[in-house]
Amino acid sequence: MNIVLLGAPGVGKGTYAGLLSKRYNIPHISTGDLLRNAVKKQSVTGKKAKSYMDKGLLVPDLLVLELLEKRIKEKDAKNGFLLDGFPRSIKQAETLGKKIKIDKVLSFEASGSVIMQRLGGRRTCRSCSAIFHVKNIPPKKEGICDKCGGGLYQRDDEKPEAIKVRLETYKKETAPLIDYYAKKGMLLKVDANPPIGQVGKILKNCVETLDKLR
Ligand code: AP5
């Protein structure tokens, strides 16, 4: 099954995709992670993408598509995937729809203050991209990833100015996708306001819906 996760920056898409990936044994494919890996490797794509990402702007479609098309052809994605961060515009959704059948779109929604609190305290593992939060999901040892022992860092696009642009870009470019997929009858709205201790509550409807697709 091919699932798209929609939602504002910081709403928790990566966190929920990680949990759903384990349950359904399909990979969590995040275009943000693919781009950050390309930046880390200093590949041609990564070098071109970095300045857009640091400012909180969308990276040009061709660069993102190049990474995504390669990733979804990998063996672990043959039974489907959870796509986090793509599509991010109507144009990207149309391109995706021509290439792949999407079975369901999960739209995670939370209030502005919840999102700002989550974004402000996030820490990401440099090695395996696992996601933590200094207050909500602290690692057992400060600065160290529980999963692989890698170092945790704060992303370059977590500076206040970049966060502001990311939220504006989301509102302008990505939020229209909620209506786009609702009209196609593909959308499931999910209340992502509950705290992480109640993640079962957030994922209950998702799991009920996705179980039927198996
Ligand atoms: P990307 O990496 O996709 O960033 P994003 O969409 O801004 O989303 P985030 O990763 O910031 O948030 P998230 O919703 O995954 O939240 P998380 O689970 O981490 O993209 C980065 C950049 O890449 C873009 O700005 C753009 O430049 C470029 N890009 C990517 N895709 C592109 C595309 N298709 N086209 C063009 N450009 C593209 O959770 C946030 C925090 O909250 C964490 O600390 C977590 O621990 C905590 N948390 C999660 N859930 C809860 C909860 N229920 N309670 C308490 N805390 C919680």
Coordinates of N, CA, C and O in Angstrom, one line a residue, residues 7 26 50 60 63 69 94 96 114 132-133 147 152 175 200 212:
G7 N 0.8 17.3 6.3 CA 0.7 18.1 7.5 C 1.8 19.2 7.6 O 2.8 19.1 7.0
I26 N 6.6 -1.5 5.9 CA 6.9 -0.7 4.7 C 7.7 0.5 5.0 O 7.6 1.0 6.2
K50 N 20.7 22.8 -0.8 CA 20.9 23.3 0.6 C 20.4 24.7 0.8 O 19.8 25.0 1.8
P60 N 13.6 22.9 -5.9 CA 13.0 22.7 -7.2 C 12.5 21.2 -7.5 O 13.2 20.3 -7.1
L63 N 14.9 18.3 -8.7 CA 15.9 17.7 -7.7 C 15.2 16.7 -6.8 O 15.8 15.7 -6.5
E69 N 12.4 9.2 -7.1 CA 12.2 8.1 -8.0 C 13.2 6.9 -7.8 O 12.9 5.8 -7.9
E94 N 0.1 16.1 -9.0 CA -0.3 15.6 -10.3 C 0.8 14.7 -10.9 O 0.5 13.7 -11.5
L96 N 3.0 12.9 -9.2 CA 3.0 11.7 -8.5 C 1.8 10.8 -8.9 O 2.0 9.6 -9.2
V114 N 0.9 24.2 19.3 CA 1.4 22.8 19.5 C 2.6 22.6 18.5 O 3.7 22.1 18.8
F132 N 13.7 13.0 18.0 CA 13.5 13.1 19.5 C 13.0 14.6 19.8 O 12.9 15.4 18.8
H133 N 12.7 14.8 21.0 CA 12.3 16.2 21.4 C 12.8 16.4 22.8 O 12.7 15.5 23.7
K147 N 18.6 4.8 19.4 CA 18.5 3.7 18.5 C 19.8 3.3 18.0 O 20.1 2.1 17.8
L152 N 22.9 13.7 18.2 CA 21.7 14.4 17.9 C 22.0 15.9 17.6 O 22.9 16.4 18.2
A175 N -1.0 23.2 1.8 CA -2.3 23.0 2.4 C -3.4 22.8 1.4 O -4.4 22.1 1.6
G200 N -1.3 6.5 20.6 CA -2.3 5.5 20.2 C -3.6 6.1 19.7 O -4.2 5.7 18.8
K212 N -7.6 -2.0 6.7 CA -8.5 -2.5 5.6 C -7.9 -2.5 4.2 O -8.4 -3.2 3.3

